[in-house]
Each structure stands twice: as C-alpha cells, then as structure tokens.
Coordinates of C-alpha atoms and ligand atoms in Angstrom, one line a residue:
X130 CA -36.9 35.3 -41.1
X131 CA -36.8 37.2 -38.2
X132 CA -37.7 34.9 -34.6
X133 CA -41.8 36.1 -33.5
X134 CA -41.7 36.8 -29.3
X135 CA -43.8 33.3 -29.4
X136 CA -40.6 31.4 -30.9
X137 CA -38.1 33.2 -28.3
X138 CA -40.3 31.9 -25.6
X139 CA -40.4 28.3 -26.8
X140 CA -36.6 28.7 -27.1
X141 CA -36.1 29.8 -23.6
X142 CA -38.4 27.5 -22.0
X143 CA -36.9 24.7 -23.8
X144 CA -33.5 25.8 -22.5
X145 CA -34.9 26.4 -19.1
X146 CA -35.9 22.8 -19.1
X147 CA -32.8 21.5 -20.3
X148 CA -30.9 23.2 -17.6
X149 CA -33.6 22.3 -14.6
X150 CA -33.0 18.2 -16.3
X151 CA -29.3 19.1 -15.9
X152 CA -29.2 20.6 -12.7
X153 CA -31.8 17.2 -11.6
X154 CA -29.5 14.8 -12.9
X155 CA -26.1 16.5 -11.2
X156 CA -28.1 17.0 -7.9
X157 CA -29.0 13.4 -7.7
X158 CA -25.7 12.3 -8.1
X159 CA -24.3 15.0 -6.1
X160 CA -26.3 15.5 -3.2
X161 CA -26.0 12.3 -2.7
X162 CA -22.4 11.6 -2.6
X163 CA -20.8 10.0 0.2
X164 CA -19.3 12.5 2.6
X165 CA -15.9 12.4 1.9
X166 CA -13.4 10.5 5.1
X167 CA -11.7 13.4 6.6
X168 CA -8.7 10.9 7.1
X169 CA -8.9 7.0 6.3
X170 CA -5.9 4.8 5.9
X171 CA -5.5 2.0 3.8
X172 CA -2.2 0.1 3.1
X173 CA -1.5 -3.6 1.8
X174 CA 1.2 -6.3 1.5
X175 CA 1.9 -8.8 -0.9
X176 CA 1.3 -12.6 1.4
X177 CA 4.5 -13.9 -1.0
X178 CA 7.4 -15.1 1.1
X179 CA 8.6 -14.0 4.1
X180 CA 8.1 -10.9 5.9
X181 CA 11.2 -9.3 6.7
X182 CA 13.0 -5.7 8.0
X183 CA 12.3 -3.7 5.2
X184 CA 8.6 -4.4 5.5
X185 CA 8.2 -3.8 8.9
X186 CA 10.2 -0.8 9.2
X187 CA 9.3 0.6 6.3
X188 CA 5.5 0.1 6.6
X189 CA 4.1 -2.1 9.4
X190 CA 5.6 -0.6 12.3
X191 CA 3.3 3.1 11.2
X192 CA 0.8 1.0 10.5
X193 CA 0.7 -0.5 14.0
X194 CA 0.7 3.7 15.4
X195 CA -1.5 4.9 12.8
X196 CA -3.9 2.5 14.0
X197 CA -4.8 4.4 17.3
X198 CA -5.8 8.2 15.6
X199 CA -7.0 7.0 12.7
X200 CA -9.7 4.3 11.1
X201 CA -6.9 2.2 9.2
X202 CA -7.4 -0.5 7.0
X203 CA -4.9 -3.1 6.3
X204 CA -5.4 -5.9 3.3
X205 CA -3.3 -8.7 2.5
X206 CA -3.3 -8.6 -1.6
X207 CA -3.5 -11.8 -2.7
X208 CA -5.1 -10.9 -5.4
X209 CA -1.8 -8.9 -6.7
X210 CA 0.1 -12.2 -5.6
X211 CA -1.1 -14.2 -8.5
X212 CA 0.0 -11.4 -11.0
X213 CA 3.3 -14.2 -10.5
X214 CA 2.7 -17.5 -10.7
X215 CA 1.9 -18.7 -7.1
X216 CA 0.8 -22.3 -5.4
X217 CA -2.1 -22.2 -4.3
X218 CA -1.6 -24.4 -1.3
X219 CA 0.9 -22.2 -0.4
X220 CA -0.9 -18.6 -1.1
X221 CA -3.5 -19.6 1.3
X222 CA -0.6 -20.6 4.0
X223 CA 1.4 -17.3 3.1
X224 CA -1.9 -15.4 3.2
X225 CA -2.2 -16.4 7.0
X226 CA 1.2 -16.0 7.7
X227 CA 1.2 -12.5 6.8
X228 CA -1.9 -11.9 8.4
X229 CA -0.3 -13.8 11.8
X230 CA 2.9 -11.2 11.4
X231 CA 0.8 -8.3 11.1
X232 CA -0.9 -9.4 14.3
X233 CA 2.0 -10.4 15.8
X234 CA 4.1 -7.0 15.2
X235 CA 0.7 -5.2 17.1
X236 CA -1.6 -4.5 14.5
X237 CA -5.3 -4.9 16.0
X238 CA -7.8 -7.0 14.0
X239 CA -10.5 -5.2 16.6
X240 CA -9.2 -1.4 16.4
X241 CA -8.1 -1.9 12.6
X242 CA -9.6 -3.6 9.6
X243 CA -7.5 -6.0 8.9
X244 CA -8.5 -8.6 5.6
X245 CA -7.1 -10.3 2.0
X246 CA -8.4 -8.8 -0.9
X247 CA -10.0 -11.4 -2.8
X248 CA -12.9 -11.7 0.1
X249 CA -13.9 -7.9 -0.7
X250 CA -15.0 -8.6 -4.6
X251 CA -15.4 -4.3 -4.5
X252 CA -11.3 -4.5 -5.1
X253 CA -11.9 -5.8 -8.8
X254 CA -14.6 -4.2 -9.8
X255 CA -13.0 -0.8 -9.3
X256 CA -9.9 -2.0 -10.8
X257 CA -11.7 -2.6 -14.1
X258 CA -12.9 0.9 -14.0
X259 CA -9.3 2.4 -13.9
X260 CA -8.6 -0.2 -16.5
X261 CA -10.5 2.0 -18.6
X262 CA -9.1 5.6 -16.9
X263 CA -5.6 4.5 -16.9
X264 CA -3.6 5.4 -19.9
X265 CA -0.6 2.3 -21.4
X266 CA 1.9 5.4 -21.1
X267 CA 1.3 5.8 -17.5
X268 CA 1.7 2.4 -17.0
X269 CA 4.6 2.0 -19.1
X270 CA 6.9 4.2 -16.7
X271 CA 6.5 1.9 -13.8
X272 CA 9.9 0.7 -12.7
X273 CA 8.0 -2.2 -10.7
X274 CA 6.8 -3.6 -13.6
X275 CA 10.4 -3.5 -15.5
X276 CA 11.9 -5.2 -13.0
X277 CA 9.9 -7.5 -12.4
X278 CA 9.3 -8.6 -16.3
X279 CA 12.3 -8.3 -16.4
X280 CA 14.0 -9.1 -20.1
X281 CA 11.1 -11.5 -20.9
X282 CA 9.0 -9.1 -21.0
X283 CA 6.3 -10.5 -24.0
X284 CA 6.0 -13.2 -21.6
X285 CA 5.1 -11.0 -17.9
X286 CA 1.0 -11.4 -17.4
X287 CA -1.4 -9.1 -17.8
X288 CA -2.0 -9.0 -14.4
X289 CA 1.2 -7.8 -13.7
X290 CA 1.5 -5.0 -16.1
X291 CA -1.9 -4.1 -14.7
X292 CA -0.8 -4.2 -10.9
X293 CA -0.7 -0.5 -10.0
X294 CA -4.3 0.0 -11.7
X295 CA -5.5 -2.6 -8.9
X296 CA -3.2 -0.9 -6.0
X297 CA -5.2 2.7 -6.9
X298 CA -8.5 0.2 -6.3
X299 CA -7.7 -0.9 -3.5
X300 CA -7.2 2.5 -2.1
X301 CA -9.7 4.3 -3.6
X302 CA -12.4 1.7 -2.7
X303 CA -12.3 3.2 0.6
X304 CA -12.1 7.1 -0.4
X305 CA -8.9 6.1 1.9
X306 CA -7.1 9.8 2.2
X307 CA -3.2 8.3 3.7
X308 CA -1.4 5.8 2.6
X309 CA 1.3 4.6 4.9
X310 CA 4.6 2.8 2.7
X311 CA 8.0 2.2 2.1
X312 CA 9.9 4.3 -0.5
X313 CA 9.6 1.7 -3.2
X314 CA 5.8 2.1 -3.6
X315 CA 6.2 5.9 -4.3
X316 CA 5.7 5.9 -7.6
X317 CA 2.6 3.9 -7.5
X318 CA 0.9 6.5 -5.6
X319 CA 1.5 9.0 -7.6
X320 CA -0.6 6.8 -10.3
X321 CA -3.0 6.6 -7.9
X322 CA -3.3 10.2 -7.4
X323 CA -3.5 10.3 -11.2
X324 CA -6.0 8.1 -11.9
X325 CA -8.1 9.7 -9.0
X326 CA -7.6 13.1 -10.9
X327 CA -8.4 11.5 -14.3
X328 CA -11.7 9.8 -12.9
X329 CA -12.6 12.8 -11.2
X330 CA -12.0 14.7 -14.3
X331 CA -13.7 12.2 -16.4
X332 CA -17.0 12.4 -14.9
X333 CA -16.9 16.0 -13.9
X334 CA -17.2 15.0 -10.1
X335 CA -15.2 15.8 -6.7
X336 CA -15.8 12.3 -5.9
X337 CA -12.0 10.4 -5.5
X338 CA -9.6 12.1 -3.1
X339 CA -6.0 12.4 -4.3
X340 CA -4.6 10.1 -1.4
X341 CA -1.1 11.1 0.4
X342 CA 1.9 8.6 0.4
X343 CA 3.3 8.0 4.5
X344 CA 6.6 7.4 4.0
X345 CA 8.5 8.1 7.5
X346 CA 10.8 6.6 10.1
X347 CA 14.6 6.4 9.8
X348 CA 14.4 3.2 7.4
X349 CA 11.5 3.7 4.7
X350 CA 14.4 1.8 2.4
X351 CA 15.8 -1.1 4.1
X352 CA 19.0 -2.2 2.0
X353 CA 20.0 -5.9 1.7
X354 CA 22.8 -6.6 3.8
X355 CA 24.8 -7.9 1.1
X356 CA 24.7 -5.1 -0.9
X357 CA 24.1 -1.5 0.5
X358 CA 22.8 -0.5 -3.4
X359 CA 20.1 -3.0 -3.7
X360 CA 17.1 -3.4 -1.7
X361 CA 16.1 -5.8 1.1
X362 CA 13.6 -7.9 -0.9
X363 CA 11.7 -11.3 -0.6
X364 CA 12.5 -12.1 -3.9
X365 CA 16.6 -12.0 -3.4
X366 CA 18.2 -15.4 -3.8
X367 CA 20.1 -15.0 -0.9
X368 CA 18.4 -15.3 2.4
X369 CA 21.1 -13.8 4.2
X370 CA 20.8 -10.5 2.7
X371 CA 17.3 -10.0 4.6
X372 CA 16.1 -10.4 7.9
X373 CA 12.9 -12.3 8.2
X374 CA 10.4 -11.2 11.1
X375 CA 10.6 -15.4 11.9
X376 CA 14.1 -15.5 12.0
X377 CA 15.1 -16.3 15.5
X378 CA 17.7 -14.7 17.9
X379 CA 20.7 -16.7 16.5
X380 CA 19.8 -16.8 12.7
X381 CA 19.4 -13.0 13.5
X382 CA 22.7 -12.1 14.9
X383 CA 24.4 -14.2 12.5
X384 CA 22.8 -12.7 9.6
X385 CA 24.3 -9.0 11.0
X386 CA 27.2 -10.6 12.2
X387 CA 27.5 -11.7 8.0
X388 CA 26.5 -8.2 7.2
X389 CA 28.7 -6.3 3.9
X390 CA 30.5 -3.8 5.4
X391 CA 33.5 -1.0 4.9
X392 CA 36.5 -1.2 7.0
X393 CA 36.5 2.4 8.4
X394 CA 35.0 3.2 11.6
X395 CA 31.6 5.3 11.8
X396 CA 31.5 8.7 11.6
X397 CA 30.3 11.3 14.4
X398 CA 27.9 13.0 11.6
X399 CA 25.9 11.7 9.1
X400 CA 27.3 13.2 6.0
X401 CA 30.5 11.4 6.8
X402 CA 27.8 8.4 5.9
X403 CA 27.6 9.8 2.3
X404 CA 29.0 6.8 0.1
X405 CA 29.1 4.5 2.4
X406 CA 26.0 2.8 1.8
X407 CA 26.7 -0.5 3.9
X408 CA 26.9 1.5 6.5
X409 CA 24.1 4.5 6.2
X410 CA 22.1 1.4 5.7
X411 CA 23.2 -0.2 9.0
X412 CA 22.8 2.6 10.9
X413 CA 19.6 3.6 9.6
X414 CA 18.0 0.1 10.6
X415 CA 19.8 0.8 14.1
X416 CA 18.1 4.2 14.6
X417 CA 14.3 2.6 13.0
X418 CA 14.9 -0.2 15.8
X419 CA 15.8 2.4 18.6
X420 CA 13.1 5.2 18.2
X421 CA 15.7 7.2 17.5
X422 CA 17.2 9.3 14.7
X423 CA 20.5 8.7 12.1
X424 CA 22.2 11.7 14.3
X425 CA 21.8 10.5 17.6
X426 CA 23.3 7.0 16.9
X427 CA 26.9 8.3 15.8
X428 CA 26.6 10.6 18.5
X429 CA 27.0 7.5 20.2
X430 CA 29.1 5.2 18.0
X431 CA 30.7 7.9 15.6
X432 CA 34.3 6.6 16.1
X433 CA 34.1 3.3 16.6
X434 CA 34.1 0.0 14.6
X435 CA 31.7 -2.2 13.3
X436 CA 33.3 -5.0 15.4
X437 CA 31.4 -2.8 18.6
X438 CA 28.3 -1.8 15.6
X439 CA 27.3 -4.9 14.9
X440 CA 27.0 -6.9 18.5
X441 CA 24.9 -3.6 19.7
X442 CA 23.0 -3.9 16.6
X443 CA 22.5 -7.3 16.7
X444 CA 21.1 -7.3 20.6
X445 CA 18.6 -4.8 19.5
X446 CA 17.6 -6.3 16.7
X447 CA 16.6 -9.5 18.4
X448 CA 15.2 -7.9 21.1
X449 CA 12.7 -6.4 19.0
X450 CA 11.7 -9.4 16.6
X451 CA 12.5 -12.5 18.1
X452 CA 9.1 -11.6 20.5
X453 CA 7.3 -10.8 17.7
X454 CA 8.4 -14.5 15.4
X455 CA 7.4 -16.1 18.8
X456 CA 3.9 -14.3 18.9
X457 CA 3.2 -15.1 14.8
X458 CA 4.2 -18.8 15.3
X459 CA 2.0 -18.9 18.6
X460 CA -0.7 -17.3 16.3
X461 CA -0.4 -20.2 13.8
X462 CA -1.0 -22.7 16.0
X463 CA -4.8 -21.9 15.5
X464 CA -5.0 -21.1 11.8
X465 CA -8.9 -21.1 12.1
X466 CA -8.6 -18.3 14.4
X467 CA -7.0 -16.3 11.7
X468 CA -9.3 -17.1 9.0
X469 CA -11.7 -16.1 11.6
X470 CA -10.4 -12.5 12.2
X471 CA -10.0 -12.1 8.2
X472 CA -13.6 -13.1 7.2
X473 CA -14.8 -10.9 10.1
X474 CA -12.5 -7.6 8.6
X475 CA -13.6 -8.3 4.8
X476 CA -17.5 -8.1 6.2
X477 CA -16.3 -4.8 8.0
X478 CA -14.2 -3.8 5.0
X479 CA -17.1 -4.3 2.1
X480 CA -19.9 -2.3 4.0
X481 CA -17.3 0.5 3.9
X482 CA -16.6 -0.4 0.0
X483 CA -20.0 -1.5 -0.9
X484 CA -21.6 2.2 -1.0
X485 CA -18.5 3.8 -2.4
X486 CA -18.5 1.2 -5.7
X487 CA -22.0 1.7 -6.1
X488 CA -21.7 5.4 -6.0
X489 CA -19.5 4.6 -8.8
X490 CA -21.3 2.4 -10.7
X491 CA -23.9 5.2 -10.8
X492 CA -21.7 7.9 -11.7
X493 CA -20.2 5.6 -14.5
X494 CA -23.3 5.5 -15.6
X495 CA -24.0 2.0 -14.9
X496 CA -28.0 0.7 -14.5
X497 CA -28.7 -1.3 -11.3
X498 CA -29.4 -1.8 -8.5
X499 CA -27.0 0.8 -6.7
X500 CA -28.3 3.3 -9.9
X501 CA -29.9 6.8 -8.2
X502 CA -29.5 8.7 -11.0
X503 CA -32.4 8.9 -14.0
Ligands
TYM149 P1 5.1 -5.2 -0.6 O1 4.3 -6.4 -0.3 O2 6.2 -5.4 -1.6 O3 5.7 -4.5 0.7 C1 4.8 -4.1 1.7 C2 5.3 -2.8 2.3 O4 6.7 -2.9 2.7 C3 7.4 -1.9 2.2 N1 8.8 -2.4 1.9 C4 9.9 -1.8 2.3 N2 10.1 -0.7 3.0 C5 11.4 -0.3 3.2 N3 12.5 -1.0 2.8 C6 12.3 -2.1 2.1 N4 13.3 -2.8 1.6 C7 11.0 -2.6 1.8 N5 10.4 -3.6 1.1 C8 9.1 -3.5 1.1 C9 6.7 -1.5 0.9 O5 7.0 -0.2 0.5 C10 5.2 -1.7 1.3 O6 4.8 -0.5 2.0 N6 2.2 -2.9 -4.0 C11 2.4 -3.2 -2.6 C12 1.2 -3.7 -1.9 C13 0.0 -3.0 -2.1 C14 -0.4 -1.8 -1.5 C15 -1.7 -1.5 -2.0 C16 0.2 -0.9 -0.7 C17 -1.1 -3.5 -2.9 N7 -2.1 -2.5 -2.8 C18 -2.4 -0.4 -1.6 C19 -0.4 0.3 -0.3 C20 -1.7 0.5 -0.8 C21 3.6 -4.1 -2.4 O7 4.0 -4.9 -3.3 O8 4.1 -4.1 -1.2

C-alpha cells in the first residue's frame, strides 16, 4: 500500500528527531571537549639502575631546553619498572635517585612537572582503555618486548608485553603533542600514534593528538663502549661499557681511557666514520658533550689518534658530569625534599590528567561522575 501524506510526516518527524537526539548527544560531547594543547611535552624514564650517557644525551639534556618554550612534563615510571621484577626497597631509592639526576642535570621541579607515575592513578586507567584499542599484532612487533623476554618468553609478565600500551597512557593522559627520546623508543611512538588514531577512530572523535617523537642532538644512540654495535644500556653486565651520570672524574676517564677502539686514526669527514662504529660512536658522544656537530670535531681531530681522542674526550666528559653526580648526591642528602617536589608535581600533573580521563570516561561511554553526555 501506497504511504498517505499523514504517514510521510510521521516518518520525517521521527527522523528529524532522531537526528536533533544525534546531533544533542555529539554536541555534548563535543562542544565540550577540552581545547586541544597547542604543544605539551611529556617524556619518562625507567627509575631501574643507574642513569648513564645514553640517557642523558639522548633524552634528558632536551628535556632540560625544552623546558623553557614549552609546558613539559617529566615522570619517573615506576609503574613500567615492575613489568621486571624489582625490590621494592630499592624502587623507591632508585625512584628518587632518578628524580635527584633529573634535578641535578637542570631539569626544574618549578618550571617543569616533574613526578612518578604511580602517584597520578589517571596513568592506569587510560592504559586499560588502550588495552582494549590495542591490537596483540601490534604489540607483537615490538622489538623491546623480544628482547627483553628474551628466549623465555611463556615466562615474561603481562606487564611487560603490555608496556607500550601504558607508555601511549602516559602520553596521551596529557593530550601531550612532543615527545622528546632517544632512538630506541621510536618504535613505541609510532604505537602510540596508532592507538591515538584507533581511539580516535573508534569513537568517531578528534579527541587524542597523534604525538611527534624528539629525537635530536648528535647522540640520540649512545653505543656501549665495549661494543660500538650494541647499545649503552643499564641492563649490560658490564659496567664499564656505560658511563653512569654518578660516576666520578676518575672512574670517568678510566672508563674512556678502557674504551673499544680501532687502530686507525680519525678521519677529516664523517663518511670516513662509515664502519667504524667504535669510533662514530666516540665521536658522536664528543660532539653531544661539546654543542657541537659530528663535522666540526674531525675538523679538529680528523688525523689524529685516539691516544690524543680520548684524553680530550675524557676532560670534557668530566667536566660536564662530575658537577652534575656532585649536585644529585648533594640532592640526596635530603630525600624528604625530593619526595616533597614529586608529591607536589603528581598534584600538578593529575589536575592536568583528571579532566582529560574523564573526558574519556565519557566518551567511552562510561556512567559517573565525570559523565556529560545523556
Ligand atoms: P628508558 O628509561 O630506557 O630511557 C630513558 C630515555 O633515555 C633514552 N636512552 C637512550 N638514548 C640514547 N642512547 C642510549 N643508549 C639510550 N638509552 C636510553 C631513551 O630513549 C629514553 O628517551 N619506555 C621508556 C620510558 C617511558 C616513556 C614514556 C618515554 C615510559 N613512558 C612516555 C617517553 C614517553 C624507557 O624505557 O626509557
């Protein structure tokens, strides 16, 4: 039977209706979305072990100039530290000594928010979410996770196969748009930008941005110095492949002094570096130290030994860190100080994350009390 003009008009007032409920229901999620941070920063560090080189020249030394252009926030992850087994004894000592070198290499508790991870609870509530965005294929192509399982790999934790779901939390908590790092933690951004993507996607809103990685400087890998092919790493048996920021002047020096090396002199040009990674690694940590850039060193060493190399090296080196092990073990004198400055960057850190998770609680479709949407 053919539709009466009285049953088209029920029909297009009932779709009129449906589309004014839809429109209601995307405007009170959307108009009241957060305004997105033009830029934020957020980077973190694991508080396992020492810090040493690599860490600071391939992350903590932006950190520290980031820090005056742009609202940073810095977290010491503790919570990713117990995705290995830790004491806990010790992860509350390590916590504050990471959080005394990060003062102590000119990070500002004031300027900066600087915190651990398990006092803003925002952290693990978001990583749940991506839980549930994240695919097991993504996660299966992190190389972090193989190499650190290893071969026994039925018998890695959860926690650590889940890491990089909790790294895109803790950068996406804070909407945080830069994400200053070393080389190694590449790949773990680019899940985060995925899982952004996917949320976005998901729930048909603008609402994650797809963060940038801030890898820069002449060292964002920092080899060990007992093998140019592996990387400088807290977790190498060997302490005198790394430098650690507490190592003093003469531990320093002795550990370049020790240095793997070729016995060629250096070349005037840095593809003469090319296979030579003893050296490009060397050299690379020189120019990091200096301000400077690969080229300008061997313009002024191309030529000469390593017995002339490492001596200038080694000055340098200690020059710049043994200050900075002074200032951290100063800092430690008054632990309570530290705890201080952390509890007083989570309170700043979870009234930026507070509004942000509820905003996705909501668009989740979670009921309570952050819930605006009917
Ligand atoms: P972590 O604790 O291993 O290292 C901290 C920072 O130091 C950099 N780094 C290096 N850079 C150059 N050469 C090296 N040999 C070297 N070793 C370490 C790392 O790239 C990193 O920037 N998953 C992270 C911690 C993390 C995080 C985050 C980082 C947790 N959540 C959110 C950024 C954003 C890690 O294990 O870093």
């Amino acid at each position: 039977t053919a539709a009466t003009p009285a049953m088209i008009t029920q029909a297009t007032e009932r779709q009129r209706c449906k589309r004014q409920r839809q429109d209601r229901q995307r405007d009170a999620t959307m108009t009241s979305l957060l305004p997105m941070p033009e830029k934020r920063i957020f980077s973190g560090i694991q508080p396992t072990g020492n810090l040493h080189l690599g860490n600071y020249l391939g992350a903590i030394r932006n950190w520290v100039t980031l820090q005056d252009d742009f609202e940073s926030i810095y977290c010491v992850v503790d919570l990713h530290a117990i995705t290995v087994a830790q004491d806990p004894q010790q992860l509350r000592q390590s916590t504050r000594e990471v959080a005394a070198s990060l003062i102590a290499a000119g990070i500002s508790p004031e300027r900066s928010v600087l915190f651990n991870q398990s006092s803003v609870p925002q952290h693990s509530q978001l990583a749940w979410v991506f839980n549930c965005i994240a695919r097991l294929g993504w996660l299966n192509r992190m190389t972090q996770f193989k190499e650190k399982a290893g071969k026994n790999r039925e018998n890695a934790t959860v926690g650590l196969y889940s890491y990089p779901t909790l790294m895109a939390a803790d950068i996406l908590a804070y909407r945080a748009t830069h994400v200053p790092v070393g080389e190694d933690q590449k790949q773990h951004l680019e899940l985060t930008r995925d899982i952004a993507q996917a949320f976005n996607q998901t729930y048909d809103v603008e609402f994650f941005p797809l963060p940038e990685p801030q890898i820069f400087g002449s060292a964002t890998r920092v080899m060990s110095l007992r093998d140019g092919n592996s990387k400088m790493s807290k977790s190498d048996a060997s302490d005198n492949s790394r430098i650690n920021m507490t190592d003093g002047a003469d531990l320093i020096a002795q550990k370049i002094r020790k240095a793997k090396t070729d016995p060629d002199a250096l070349p005037s040009e840095s593809a003469g570096l090319e296979g030579r990674a003893e050296a490009q690694n060397l050299v690379g940590i020189f120019a990091a130290l200096a301000d400077s850039d690969v080229d300008s060193v061997l313009a002024d060493f191309g030529g000469r030994g390593f017995g002339e190399f490492k001596p200038a090296l080694a000055e340098l080196a200690v020059a710049k860190l043994a200050p900075m092990g002074d200032r951290m073990r100063e800092l430690l004198a008054n632990p309570g100080d530290i705890d201080a400055a952390l509890a007083d960057g989570a309170l700043r850190a979870e009234e930026i994350a507070a509004p942000i998770i509820d905003q996705v609680n909501d668009i989740v479709g979670f009921l309570g009390a952050g819930a605006k949407s009917g």
